[in-house]
Every structure is written in C-alpha cells, then in structure tokens.
Coordinates of C-alpha atoms in Angstrom, one line a residue:
Chain I
M67 CA 32.0 -3.9 16.7
T68 CA 31.7 -6.7 14.1
S69 CA 31.1 -9.3 16.8
R70 CA 28.5 -7.1 18.4
S71 CA 26.8 -6.6 15.1
A72 CA 26.8 -10.3 14.5
A73 CA 25.3 -10.8 17.9
M74 CA 22.5 -8.4 17.0
H75 CA 21.7 -10.3 13.8
S76 CA 21.1 -13.6 15.6
A77 CA 17.5 -13.7 17.0
E78 CA 17.4 -12.9 20.6
P79 CA 15.3 -15.3 22.7
F80 CA 11.7 -14.1 22.5
S81 CA 9.0 -14.6 25.1
E82 CA 5.4 -13.7 24.1
T83 CA 4.7 -12.9 27.7
N84 CA 7.8 -10.8 28.4
D85 CA 8.5 -9.1 25.0
A86 CA 6.4 -6.5 23.4
L87 CA 8.3 -6.6 20.1
R88 CA 10.6 -8.9 18.3
V89 CA 12.4 -7.9 15.1
V90 CA 14.5 -10.5 13.4
D91 CA 16.8 -9.9 10.4
L92 CA 14.7 -7.1 9.0
S93 CA 15.8 -5.7 5.6
K94 CA 14.3 -3.2 3.3
S95 CA 15.6 -1.5 0.1
F96 CA 13.8 1.1 -2.0
R97 CA 13.9 1.9 -5.7
S98 CA 14.5 5.4 -6.5
G99 CA 14.9 7.8 -9.5
F100 CA 14.2 7.3 -13.2
L101 CA 16.5 4.3 -13.5
R102 CA 14.8 2.7 -10.4
R103 CA 18.2 2.3 -8.7
R104 CA 18.0 0.2 -5.5
L105 CA 18.8 2.1 -2.3
R106 CA 19.4 0.2 0.9
G107 CA 17.1 1.3 3.7
I108 CA 18.0 -1.2 6.4
N109 CA 19.9 -4.4 6.4
G110 CA 19.6 -7.3 8.8
V111 CA 18.2 -5.4 11.8
S112 CA 17.3 -7.5 14.8
F113 CA 16.3 -6.6 18.3
T114 CA 13.7 -7.3 21.0
V115 CA 11.9 -4.9 23.3
P116 CA 10.8 -6.2 26.7
R117 CA 7.3 -5.3 27.9
G118 CA 7.2 -2.2 30.1
S119 CA 10.6 -0.9 28.9
L120 CA 11.5 2.3 27.1
F121 CA 13.6 1.4 24.0
A122 CA 15.3 3.9 21.9
L123 CA 16.5 3.7 18.3
L124 CA 19.3 6.2 18.0
G125 CA 21.0 7.3 14.8
H126 CA 21.8 10.1 12.4
N127 CA 19.1 11.3 10.0
G128 CA 18.9 8.7 7.3
A129 CA 20.3 5.9 9.5
G130 CA 17.2 3.8 9.0
K131 CA 15.1 4.6 12.1
T132 CA 11.9 5.6 10.3
T133 CA 12.3 2.7 7.8
T134 CA 12.6 0.3 10.7
I135 CA 9.4 1.8 12.3
S136 CA 7.6 1.7 9.0
C137 CA 8.4 -1.9 8.5
I138 CA 7.3 -2.7 12.1
L139 CA 3.9 -1.0 11.4
D140 CA 3.6 -2.7 8.0
L141 CA 3.5 0.6 6.2
V142 CA 6.3 -0.6 4.0
H143 CA 6.7 -4.2 3.1
P144 CA 10.1 -5.6 4.2
D145 CA 12.2 -7.5 1.7
R146 CA 13.2 -10.0 4.4
G147 CA 12.8 -10.6 8.1
E148 CA 10.2 -11.1 10.7
V149 CA 8.3 -8.8 13.0
N150 CA 6.2 -9.9 16.0
I151 CA 4.2 -7.3 17.9
L152 CA 2.5 -8.2 21.2
G153 CA 2.7 -11.9 20.3
A154 CA 1.2 -11.5 16.8
P155 CA 2.7 -11.0 13.3
H156 CA 2.9 -7.3 12.4
G157 CA 0.3 -7.4 9.6
N158 CA -2.3 -8.5 12.2
R159 CA -5.1 -6.0 12.2
S160 CA -6.4 -6.5 15.7
V161 CA -3.0 -6.0 17.3
R162 CA -2.9 -2.5 15.7
A163 CA -5.6 -1.4 18.1
R164 CA -3.1 -2.0 20.9
V165 CA -0.3 0.0 19.3
G166 CA -0.1 3.9 19.3
F167 CA 2.0 5.6 16.7
L168 CA 3.3 9.1 16.3
P169 CA 5.0 9.7 12.9
E170 CA 7.9 12.1 12.4
R171 CA 6.5 15.6 11.6
P172 CA 2.8 14.8 12.1
Y173 CA 0.3 16.7 10.1
F174 CA -3.4 16.2 10.1
F175 CA -6.6 17.3 8.3
E176 CA -6.2 21.1 8.3
H177 CA -9.8 22.0 8.5
L178 CA -10.8 19.9 11.5
S179 CA -10.3 21.0 15.0
G180 CA -8.0 19.1 17.4
R181 CA -11.0 17.7 19.2
E182 CA -12.7 16.6 16.0
L183 CA -9.5 14.9 15.0
L184 CA -9.2 13.0 18.3
H185 CA -12.8 11.8 18.0
F186 CA -12.1 10.6 14.4
Y187 CA -9.1 8.6 15.6
A188 CA -11.0 7.3 18.6
K189 CA -13.6 5.9 16.2
L190 CA -10.8 4.2 14.2
V191 CA -9.3 2.5 17.2
G192 CA -12.7 1.3 18.3
V193 CA -13.3 3.4 21.4
E194 CA -17.0 2.9 22.3
P195 CA -19.1 6.0 21.4
R196 CA -20.2 6.5 25.1
R197 CA -16.6 6.5 26.2
R198 CA -15.2 8.7 23.5
N199 CA -15.9 12.1 25.0
D200 CA -14.4 11.1 28.4
Q201 CA -11.3 9.6 26.8
V202 CA -10.7 12.5 24.5
Q203 CA -11.2 15.0 27.4
R204 CA -8.8 13.0 29.6
L205 CA -6.1 13.2 27.0
V206 CA -6.8 16.9 26.4
D207 CA -6.2 17.5 30.1
K208 CA -3.2 15.3 30.3
L209 CA -1.4 17.0 27.4
G210 CA -2.5 20.5 28.5
I211 CA -4.1 21.3 25.1
E212 CA -7.4 22.6 26.3
S213 CA -6.8 26.2 25.3
Y214 CA -6.4 25.4 21.6
V215 CA -8.0 22.0 21.1
D216 CA -11.2 23.5 19.5
R217 CA -9.2 25.5 17.0
R218 CA -8.7 24.3 13.5
L219 CA -5.5 22.4 13.0
S220 CA -4.3 24.7 10.2
K221 CA -3.7 27.3 13.0
Y222 CA -1.5 25.0 15.1
S223 CA 2.2 25.5 15.6
K224 CA 4.6 22.6 15.3
G225 CA 4.7 22.0 19.0
M226 CA 0.9 22.0 19.2
L227 CA 0.7 19.5 16.3
Q228 CA 3.2 17.3 18.1
R229 CA 1.0 17.2 21.2
I230 CA -2.1 16.4 19.2
G231 CA 0.0 13.7 17.5
I232 CA 0.9 12.2 20.9
A233 CA -2.7 12.5 22.1
Q234 CA -4.0 10.5 19.0
A235 CA -1.3 7.9 19.7
L236 CA -2.6 7.4 23.2
L237 CA -6.2 6.9 22.2
G238 CA -7.6 3.5 23.0
D239 CA -5.0 3.1 25.8
P240 CA -2.4 1.2 23.7
E241 CA 0.0 -1.2 25.3
L242 CA 2.8 -0.3 22.9
L243 CA 3.7 3.2 21.8
I244 CA 6.0 3.8 18.8
L245 CA 7.1 7.4 18.6
D246 CA 9.2 8.6 15.7
E247 CA 11.2 11.7 16.9
P248 CA 8.7 12.7 19.5
M249 CA 10.8 15.7 20.7
S250 CA 11.5 17.2 17.3
G251 CA 10.2 20.7 16.9
L252 CA 9.6 21.3 20.6
D253 CA 11.1 24.1 22.6
P254 CA 13.1 23.1 25.8
M255 CA 10.0 23.5 28.0
G256 CA 7.9 21.3 25.6
R257 CA 10.7 18.7 25.5
R258 CA 10.8 18.5 29.2
E259 CA 7.0 18.1 29.4
I260 CA 7.1 15.3 26.8
R261 CA 10.0 13.6 28.7
E262 CA 7.9 13.7 31.9
L263 CA 4.9 12.3 30.0
L264 CA 6.9 9.4 28.6
L265 CA 8.3 8.6 32.0
D266 CA 4.8 8.7 33.4
L267 CA 3.5 6.4 30.7
K268 CA 6.4 4.0 31.4
A269 CA 5.5 4.0 35.1
Q270 CA 2.0 3.0 34.0
G271 CA 3.6 -0.1 32.5
K272 CA 3.4 1.0 28.8
T273 CA 6.1 -0.2 26.4
I274 CA 7.6 2.7 24.5
I275 CA 9.8 2.6 21.5
L276 CA 11.1 6.0 20.4
S277 CA 13.5 7.0 17.7
S278 CA 15.7 10.0 18.1
H279 CA 19.0 11.5 16.9
I280 CA 19.3 13.6 20.1
V281 CA 21.6 11.7 22.5
P282 CA 20.7 13.5 25.8
D283 CA 17.0 12.9 25.3
V284 CA 17.6 9.2 24.9
E285 CA 20.0 9.0 27.8
A286 CA 17.5 10.6 30.1
L287 CA 14.7 8.3 29.1
A288 CA 15.7 4.9 27.7
D289 CA 16.3 1.6 29.4
R290 CA 17.9 0.2 26.3
V291 CA 19.3 1.7 23.2
A292 CA 20.0 0.4 19.8
I293 CA 22.2 2.5 17.5
L294 CA 21.6 2.4 13.8
R295 CA 24.2 3.5 11.3
E296 CA 23.6 3.4 7.5
G297 CA 20.8 0.9 7.8
H298 CA 22.7 -1.5 10.1
L299 CA 22.2 -2.0 13.8
V300 CA 25.7 -1.6 15.1
M301 CA 25.2 -1.6 18.8
S302 CA 22.5 -2.4 21.4
R303 CA 23.0 -1.9 25.1
D304 CA 21.1 -1.6 28.4
L305 CA 21.8 1.9 29.7
A306 CA 22.0 0.5 33.2
D307 CA 25.1 -1.4 32.0
L308 CA 26.7 1.9 31.1
Q309 CA 26.5 3.1 34.7
T310 CA 28.5 0.1 35.9
D311 CA 30.6 -0.1 32.8
S312 CA 33.3 2.3 34.3
R313 CA 36.5 3.5 32.9
F314 CA 39.4 4.6 35.1
E315 CA 41.8 7.4 34.4
V316 CA 45.2 7.1 36.2
S317 CA 47.3 10.3 36.4
F318 CA 51.0 10.3 37.1
G319 CA 53.2 13.1 38.3
A320 CA 54.5 13.7 34.8
G321 CA 53.4 12.6 31.4
D322 CA 50.0 11.7 29.9
P323 CA 47.4 9.8 32.0
A324 CA 46.6 6.2 31.2
T325 CA 43.1 4.8 31.0
A326 CA 41.8 1.3 32.0
D327 CA 38.5 -0.2 31.0
G328 CA 37.1 -2.0 34.0
A329 CA 38.5 -3.1 37.3
D330 CA 40.6 -6.0 35.9
E331 CA 42.5 -3.7 33.5
L332 CA 43.0 -1.2 36.3
A333 CA 44.5 -3.9 38.5
R334 CA 46.9 -4.9 35.7
L335 CA 47.8 -1.2 35.1
L336 CA 48.5 -0.6 38.8
A337 CA 50.7 -3.8 38.9
A338 CA 52.7 -2.6 35.9
C339 CA 53.2 0.9 37.5
K340 CA 54.4 -0.7 40.7
Q341 CA 56.8 -2.9 38.7
D342 CA 58.1 0.2 36.8
G343 CA 58.3 2.3 39.9
R344 CA 56.0 5.0 38.5
R345 CA 54.4 7.2 41.1
I346 CA 50.6 7.4 40.8
Q347 CA 49.1 10.8 41.6
R348 CA 45.4 10.2 41.1
I349 CA 42.9 7.5 40.0
A350 CA 39.5 8.8 38.8
T351 CA 36.5 7.0 37.4
A352 CA 35.2 8.2 34.1
K353 CA 31.8 6.6 33.3
T354 CA 31.0 5.8 29.7
S355 CA 28.3 8.1 28.5
L356 CA 25.8 7.3 25.8
E357 CA 27.6 9.9 23.7
D358 CA 30.8 7.9 24.0
L359 CA 28.9 4.9 22.9
Y360 CA 27.3 6.8 20.0
L361 CA 30.7 8.1 18.9
E362 CA 32.2 4.7 19.1
A363 CA 29.3 3.2 17.0
H364 CA 30.1 5.9 14.4
G365 CA 33.8 5.1 14.3
S366 CA 35.0 8.0 16.5
R367 CA 36.7 7.3 19.8
P368 CA 35.3 9.2 22.8
A369 CA 36.9 12.6 23.2
N370 CA 38.2 12.0 26.8
Q371 CA 39.8 8.8 25.7
K372 CA 41.7 10.5 22.8
E373 CA 43.0 13.1 25.3
A374 CA 44.2 10.3 27.5
E375 CA 46.2 8.5 24.9
Chain X
M124 CA -18.0 -0.4 7.9
G125 CA -17.6 2.0 10.9
N126 CA -14.1 2.9 9.7
I127 CA -15.3 3.7 6.2
G128 CA -18.0 5.9 7.6
A129 CA -15.5 7.7 9.9
L130 CA -13.1 8.3 7.0
A131 CA -15.9 9.4 4.6
Y132 CA -17.3 11.9 7.1
S133 CA -13.8 13.4 7.9
T134 CA -13.2 13.7 4.1
F135 CA -16.5 15.3 3.6
Q136 CA -15.8 17.8 6.5
E137 CA -12.4 18.6 5.1
T138 CA -13.6 19.2 1.5
V139 CA -16.6 21.2 2.6
R140 CA -14.5 23.4 4.9
D141 CA -12.0 23.9 2.1
R142 CA -14.5 26.5 0.7
I143 CA -15.3 24.1 -2.1
F144 CA -19.0 25.3 -1.9
Y145 CA -17.9 28.7 -3.3
L146 CA -18.1 26.9 -6.6
V147 CA -21.9 26.7 -6.2
G148 CA -21.7 30.5 -6.4
V149 CA -19.8 30.2 -9.6
F150 CA -22.6 28.0 -10.9
G151 CA -25.1 30.6 -10.0
I152 CA -23.2 33.2 -11.9
I153 CA -23.1 30.9 -15.0
M154 CA -26.8 30.4 -14.7
L155 CA -27.5 34.1 -14.4
A156 CA -25.1 34.8 -17.3
S157 CA -26.8 32.3 -19.5
T158 CA -30.2 33.9 -18.8
A159 CA -29.1 37.5 -19.1
I160 CA -26.6 37.3 -21.9
L161 CA -27.3 34.2 -24.0
S162 CA -31.1 34.0 -23.8
P163 CA -31.8 37.3 -25.6
L164 CA -29.6 36.1 -28.5
T165 CA -31.7 33.0 -29.0
I166 CA -35.2 34.1 -29.5
G167 CA -37.7 31.4 -28.7
A168 CA -35.1 29.0 -27.3
Q169 CA -34.3 30.9 -24.0
N170 CA -35.4 28.1 -21.8
K171 CA -33.5 25.5 -23.8
I172 CA -30.3 27.5 -23.5
M173 CA -30.8 27.9 -19.8
I174 CA -31.4 24.2 -19.3
D175 CA -28.5 23.1 -21.5
V176 CA -26.0 25.5 -19.9
G177 CA -27.3 24.7 -16.4
L178 CA -27.0 20.9 -16.7
A179 CA -23.6 21.2 -18.5
G180 CA -22.4 23.7 -15.8
M181 CA -23.2 21.2 -13.0
A182 CA -21.2 18.5 -14.7
V183 CA -18.2 20.7 -15.4
I184 CA -18.1 22.1 -11.9
G185 CA -18.3 18.6 -10.4
L186 CA -15.5 17.5 -12.8
L187 CA -13.3 20.4 -11.6
V188 CA -13.9 19.5 -8.0
I189 CA -12.9 15.9 -8.6
L190 CA -9.8 16.8 -10.6
F191 CA -8.5 19.4 -8.2
V192 CA -9.5 17.9 -4.9
G193 CA -9.7 14.2 -5.7
S194 CA -6.4 13.9 -7.7
G195 CA -4.3 15.1 -4.8
M196 CA -6.2 13.7 -1.9
V197 CA -4.3 10.4 -1.4
R198 CA -0.9 12.0 -2.2
K199 CA -1.4 14.9 0.1
E200 CA -2.1 12.7 3.0
L201 CA 0.9 10.5 2.1
D202 CA 3.2 13.5 1.9
K203 CA 1.9 15.0 5.1
G204 CA 2.0 11.7 7.0
T205 CA -1.7 11.7 7.9
I206 CA -2.2 8.4 6.1
L207 CA 0.5 6.8 8.3
T208 CA -1.4 7.5 11.5
I209 CA -4.6 6.3 10.0
L210 CA -3.2 3.0 8.7
S211 CA -1.3 2.4 11.9
K212 CA -4.7 2.0 13.5
P213 CA -6.9 -1.1 12.8
V214 CA -7.9 0.3 9.3
G215 CA -7.5 -1.7 6.1
R216 CA -6.0 0.0 3.1
R217 CA -9.1 -0.8 1.0
E218 CA -11.3 0.7 3.8
Y219 CA -9.2 3.9 3.6
L220 CA -9.7 4.2 -0.2
A221 CA -13.4 3.4 0.1
G222 CA -13.8 6.1 2.8
K223 CA -12.0 8.7 0.7
F224 CA -14.1 7.8 -2.3
L225 CA -17.4 7.9 -0.4
G226 CA -16.4 11.2 1.4
L227 CA -15.7 13.0 -1.9
S228 CA -18.8 11.4 -3.5
L229 CA -20.9 12.8 -0.6
T230 CA -19.4 16.2 -1.1
L231 CA -20.2 16.0 -4.8
A232 CA -23.8 14.9 -4.0
M233 CA -24.2 17.9 -1.7
M234 CA -22.8 20.3 -4.2
L235 CA -25.0 18.9 -6.9
L236 CA -28.0 19.2 -4.6
A237 CA -27.2 22.9 -4.0
M238 CA -26.7 23.5 -7.7
A239 CA -29.9 21.6 -8.5
A240 CA -31.9 23.8 -6.1
L241 CA -30.4 26.9 -7.7
F242 CA -31.2 25.5 -11.1
L243 CA -34.8 24.7 -10.3
L244 CA -35.2 28.1 -8.7
M245 CA -34.1 29.8 -11.9
L246 CA -36.5 27.6 -13.9
L247 CA -39.3 28.6 -11.6
L248 CA -38.7 32.2 -12.5
A249 CA -38.8 31.5 -16.2
P250 CA -42.4 30.9 -17.4
G251 CA -43.2 27.4 -18.4
A252 CA -39.7 26.0 -17.8
F253 CA -40.0 24.2 -14.5
S254 CA -40.4 20.4 -14.5
Y255 CA -39.5 17.6 -12.1
V256 CA -38.2 15.6 -15.0
Y257 CA -34.8 17.4 -14.5
L258 CA -34.3 15.4 -11.3
K259 CA -33.4 12.5 -13.6
A260 CA -30.7 14.6 -15.2
F261 CA -29.3 15.5 -11.8
Y262 CA -29.2 11.9 -10.9
M263 CA -27.4 10.9 -14.1
T264 CA -24.9 13.7 -13.6
L265 CA -24.2 12.4 -10.1
L266 CA -23.7 8.9 -11.4
E267 CA -21.2 10.2 -14.0
L268 CA -19.3 12.2 -11.4
I269 CA -19.2 9.3 -9.0
L270 CA -17.7 7.1 -11.8
I271 CA -15.1 9.8 -12.6
N272 CA -14.3 10.0 -8.9
A273 CA -13.6 6.2 -9.0
V274 CA -11.3 6.8 -12.0
V275 CA -9.4 9.5 -10.1
V276 CA -9.1 7.2 -7.0
F277 CA -7.7 4.5 -9.3
F278 CA -5.1 6.7 -10.9
S279 CA -4.2 8.4 -7.6
T280 CA -3.0 5.2 -6.0
A281 CA -0.5 4.7 -8.8
V282 CA 0.7 8.0 -10.2
S283 CA 1.3 11.7 -9.1
P284 CA -1.6 14.1 -8.7
I285 CA -0.8 15.9 -11.9
L286 CA -0.7 12.7 -13.9
T287 CA -3.9 11.6 -12.1
A288 CA -5.6 14.8 -13.2
V289 CA -4.3 14.4 -16.8
F290 CA -5.2 10.7 -17.1
S291 CA -8.6 11.3 -15.6
L292 CA -9.4 14.2 -17.9
C293 CA -8.4 11.9 -20.8
A294 CA -10.7 9.2 -19.5
F295 CA -13.5 11.8 -19.3
V296 CA -12.9 13.0 -22.9
V297 CA -12.5 9.5 -24.3
G298 CA -15.5 8.3 -22.2
H299 CA -17.7 10.9 -24.0
M300 CA -16.3 10.0 -27.4
S301 CA -16.0 6.2 -27.0
E302 CA -18.9 5.4 -29.3
S303 CA -17.4 7.7 -32.0
I304 CA -14.0 6.1 -31.5
R305 CA -15.5 2.6 -32.0
D306 CA -17.5 3.8 -35.1
F307 CA -14.3 5.4 -36.5
G308 CA -12.5 2.1 -36.0
M309 CA -15.3 0.2 -37.9
M310 CA -14.6 2.4 -40.9
R311 CA -10.9 1.4 -41.0
D312 CA -9.9 -1.4 -43.4
N313 CA -7.1 -2.8 -41.3
V314 CA -8.3 -5.4 -38.8
F315 CA -5.7 -4.5 -36.3
E316 CA -6.9 -0.9 -36.3
Q317 CA -10.5 -2.0 -36.0
K318 CA -9.6 -4.1 -32.9
F319 CA -7.6 -1.3 -31.4
F320 CA -10.4 1.3 -31.6
E321 CA -12.9 -1.3 -30.5
S322 CA -10.7 -2.2 -27.4
I323 CA -10.7 1.5 -26.4
Y324 CA -14.5 1.4 -26.4
Y325 CA -14.6 -1.6 -24.1
L326 CA -11.7 -0.6 -21.8
T327 CA -13.0 2.8 -21.0
P328 CA -16.3 3.7 -19.3
N329 CA -18.8 5.0 -21.8
L330 CA -19.9 8.3 -20.2
E331 CA -22.4 9.1 -22.9
V332 CA -24.6 6.6 -21.1
F333 CA -25.2 9.3 -18.5
N334 CA -25.6 12.2 -20.9
V335 CA -29.4 13.0 -21.0
R336 CA -28.9 16.7 -21.6
G337 CA -29.9 16.5 -25.2
A338 CA -33.1 14.5 -24.3
M339 CA -33.9 17.0 -21.6
V340 CA -33.4 20.1 -23.8
H341 CA -35.6 18.6 -26.6
G342 CA -38.2 17.3 -24.3
E343 CA -37.6 13.6 -25.1
P344 CA -38.4 11.0 -22.4
V345 CA -35.7 9.4 -20.3
T346 CA -37.1 6.0 -19.4
W347 CA -36.8 4.4 -15.9
T348 CA -35.2 1.4 -17.7
H349 CA -32.4 3.6 -19.0
L350 CA -32.0 5.1 -15.5
G351 CA -31.8 1.6 -14.0
L352 CA -29.3 0.3 -16.6
A353 CA -27.2 3.4 -16.3
T354 CA -27.1 2.9 -12.5
L355 CA -25.9 -0.7 -12.9
Y356 CA -23.3 0.4 -15.4
G357 CA -22.0 3.3 -13.2
V358 CA -21.9 1.3 -10.0
G359 CA -20.3 -1.7 -11.8
W360 CA -17.5 0.4 -13.3
S361 CA -17.0 2.2 -10.0
V362 CA -16.7 -1.0 -8.0
L363 CA -14.3 -2.5 -10.6
L364 CA -12.1 0.6 -10.5
L365 CA -12.1 0.7 -6.7
L366 CA -11.2 -3.0 -6.6
L367 CA -8.3 -2.4 -8.9
A368 CA -7.2 0.7 -6.9
G369 CA -7.4 -1.4 -3.7
A370 CA -5.1 -4.1 -5.3
V371 CA -2.5 -1.4 -6.3
F372 CA -2.7 0.4 -3.0
Q373 CA -2.4 -2.8 -1.0
R374 CA 1.2 -3.2 -2.4
K375 CA 2.1 0.5 -2.1
E376 CA 5.0 1.5 0.1
L377 CA 3.8 4.2 2.4
R378 CA 6.8 6.3 3.1
G379 CA 6.1 9.6 4.8

C-alpha cells in the first residue's frame, strides 16, 4: 500500500489535450475550535482525470472527498499543491464556465421557483439571453422535473433539490462535471435515473468526477477510482483492470481451499500440489470486486480471502 | 456587472418574498398610533409628532430589516451551500458581496418608498402638514440605511450572524453619538484619552450627518449642499467598507 501511495504522490504525466484535471500533491488543513487547533483535511493528494472519463473519489464520510473538491474549485485555499483544470490553473475564472458543480446536500434560495433558479444560474454561466429559455427547458425535460419546476424551492423534497442541483450543474453545457455525492438522499428509482443520466453524459463525451461513499454506485459507473482514507489517497485503479485482475480459488478433497492471485501464482500452486501429490477437486475464478479493494484500502482483507486462509 | 445584477435581483426577490414587506404594515400601525394616541396629548404639535414618529419609524424599521436579514445573509448561504454553487460559476467573490449588498439595498429602497407613500398620505389627511420637503428626509434615511447595510456586509464576512447584528447595532449607536463622544474626549485632561475618543469619531461613520429629522420637524431648511456632501460621505464610507469586506471575503475558506 505504501508503494502505491508513493506512486500516487508523484505527479502523473499530464497532457493538456487528454486530461481534464490534474491534481498534484494537494494538501489542506483547517483550524478549528477556540484554541484554533490544526486539523488535517487532506495530505499530498495527487491524481489525473482523462477527458471523457468518469472518475470516482471513494471514501468514508470525513475521508477528505469534499475538501479535495473544494480545493479543486478554489472554494478553499490549499496549503500546498497544484490544480490544473481543462488546461488552466484552478483559480482561472473563465475556466469555471466550463465546469459544472453539484455540492453535497444542495440547498438554494427558498423563495424562488426551480425555473427562476435555473435562469439565475444560466445568467451566471453566461448563457445568452435568447438561448436561456431553450436551455432551461431542455434540462427540465431531461431531468423530468416539469411537474414541479415552477413551485417554490422551499416546497421541494431532498430528491427534487438534488435534481435541480444537477440541472444547474449542467447549465452552459460544461465539459467537466464535479458532483459531490450526487446519489445521496435519492430513493432507489431516483438513483437509477441519475446513474443513467451520468452514463448518458459520459457517452456525450463529458468528463465526470463524482465523490461517493457507496461502493456499488461507483462500481456501476466509474472508469477509474481513487480511494481516500483519512485525507490520504491510498489507492487509485482503473476498474477495467479489476475485471482482468482475477484471483483463483483452488479446492481440495479435504482441508481449506487455497487462493492464488493471478495466473503465475496459480501455476506455482498447481506445480506444488502435483509435487505434494494433493488431489485438486475444483479451480474457480474469484474476481476482485471494488468492495474488496475498498476493504483492502481500509486495512481489512476481503471476506472471501479470509475464509480461504 | 451582469453577475452583480443577477445576484442583486435574486437577493431582492428572496427578501421581498420572505414577507418582509409586512413590516410596512407595522409602519402604518405606528403612524396611525402616533396620530390617534400621541397627537391628542400634544395640543398644537400634532403634526410635529406625526412627522417625528413617522421619520424615526422608517429608519428603525429599515434598521431592523438590515439587522435581521442582512446579518445572516452570507452565513445562511454558506451553511446551506448555495454560495458554493454560485462561486463555482465564473463569479468573483467581490461580485457576490456587491450583488448581495445591492439586492438588500434595493429591498430597503422599495420598503422606504412604500413607507414614504404611506407617510405622505397620512400628511395629506392632516391639514397643513403635507410638503415635498420630506422627500429630502426620505433620501437621507435611505443613505443612512445603505451605509448601515455596508457595515453589516463588512461584519458578516468575518463573524457570526449574532455578532454581526451586535457589532452593527453598536456601530449604529456609536455612529449617532460620535460627535458627543469626540466632545466628551475633548473635556478629558489626559491626552491619551482625548486621542482615544477622537479616534472613535474618525473610525466610525458619523450617522448624525444623515439625521435631518430635527430640521424637518422644526421647519428648518436642509440645503442641497448638505444633501450632496452627505451623499459623498455615505457613498464613500459604503465603498470603503465593501472594499474591506471584499478583502476579507477573498481569503475566506468556503466550507459547506
């Protein structure tokens, strides 16, 4: 894990044309309480997000996901590190028009209607007045919020606010979307709709960064995942690698089964069995799930591996 | 400029729909009470009482709106995360503050307009009381409220809503007493004390500049020169406070 972590800290090669975001050695601490004690938010976080990919920041509550996002968006000032969004430094104002952001637990002006709110944000992102109505209506249709979009926001449920939040993030047709816990507060139906929307946006070529603590959501959506733990980025993997990164379980007639990580280890195990004269009953593949990876990143061995030992 | 306008308009919409204009009704009740209850007690000075209470009532109601709405405005949006979505767009932090300030100032202006209309209507009903000269008093009250609004914006970027309200109220009280505080200092023998009280006078806006109620009640003239200088004074202080607020807010960590 240490070597992986160290690999994360070194800047990955960044290409302005291929990468939507590059974060290098990002650190942030906060002062809290009467004595202004220093609390570590994140420490030495580095990663890159290729254009057109869906990147997930995974971690427990308090792992540093929101702090990382806040630093990327220049809402908090990092103590150290470098952030480059769409080829420009993160403080760059014009680049913010090309980024859509949904905060965790979004709340908006209570006394405006959803439609008024979307028009307000459309003005802020610089959508031309003659195109505002069309663009707002397109998003209203896309997110299926027509039935309540003219109601005041104080009457909205959490799920409705989440949808309005996603709609405002999509105004101005941004290239990069940063969504902090986009599925939180949604019922299973709502989560599925948002999952489909995100996959649709990805298919349109958008780059999406989402933070979540819900492993199955991330596994269903992400191309690449970075796992944060206590402010450190402890693991970063392509999910496609997980599919090929197979583990084998070898069962014998008697006794506990043995496991082998990868084909080479399996070959060695089989050779050892042959030499010892042990009779093999069954060889099964056991793919590494994101949950296994998540547990490993948090210092727990995957459950099926424990059973095997 | 477009961003500031959009922010000001949304702030105006929010505050107006927050039933803030019900306070105009309270003002109407104050005016009626002053006419019905106080005037009979002051034989020969009924109109003076009505004018004094009316002009003071406008200022107090405006002050209450600023303290209750303005002091929590930035913090509320920070706690609820609204500010995060706004500032993640191409909007500068100074623009955000300017928009909030102008939005609440617009609300105050509209409230003052409604109260002024009510006030003038009451004067029309009292024989010999109506005069356009009171428009000057309305304008001075608006200037004072805008300046207090800037004070509130300044404190709200740095401290909690309760402290913002307390500090702003202190600034209002000291602002109306700053000349007395300076004069009190001049009477002290100790040079340090003299300088201390003098510095209070210079470091706080002198809100008595905008107080023309006495002149109005006693029929004394309020010159256009005084109005012009008061405008420069009010706008100058407001701009200074907003610049300071912008500098503080620029460094603020915006954690939802």
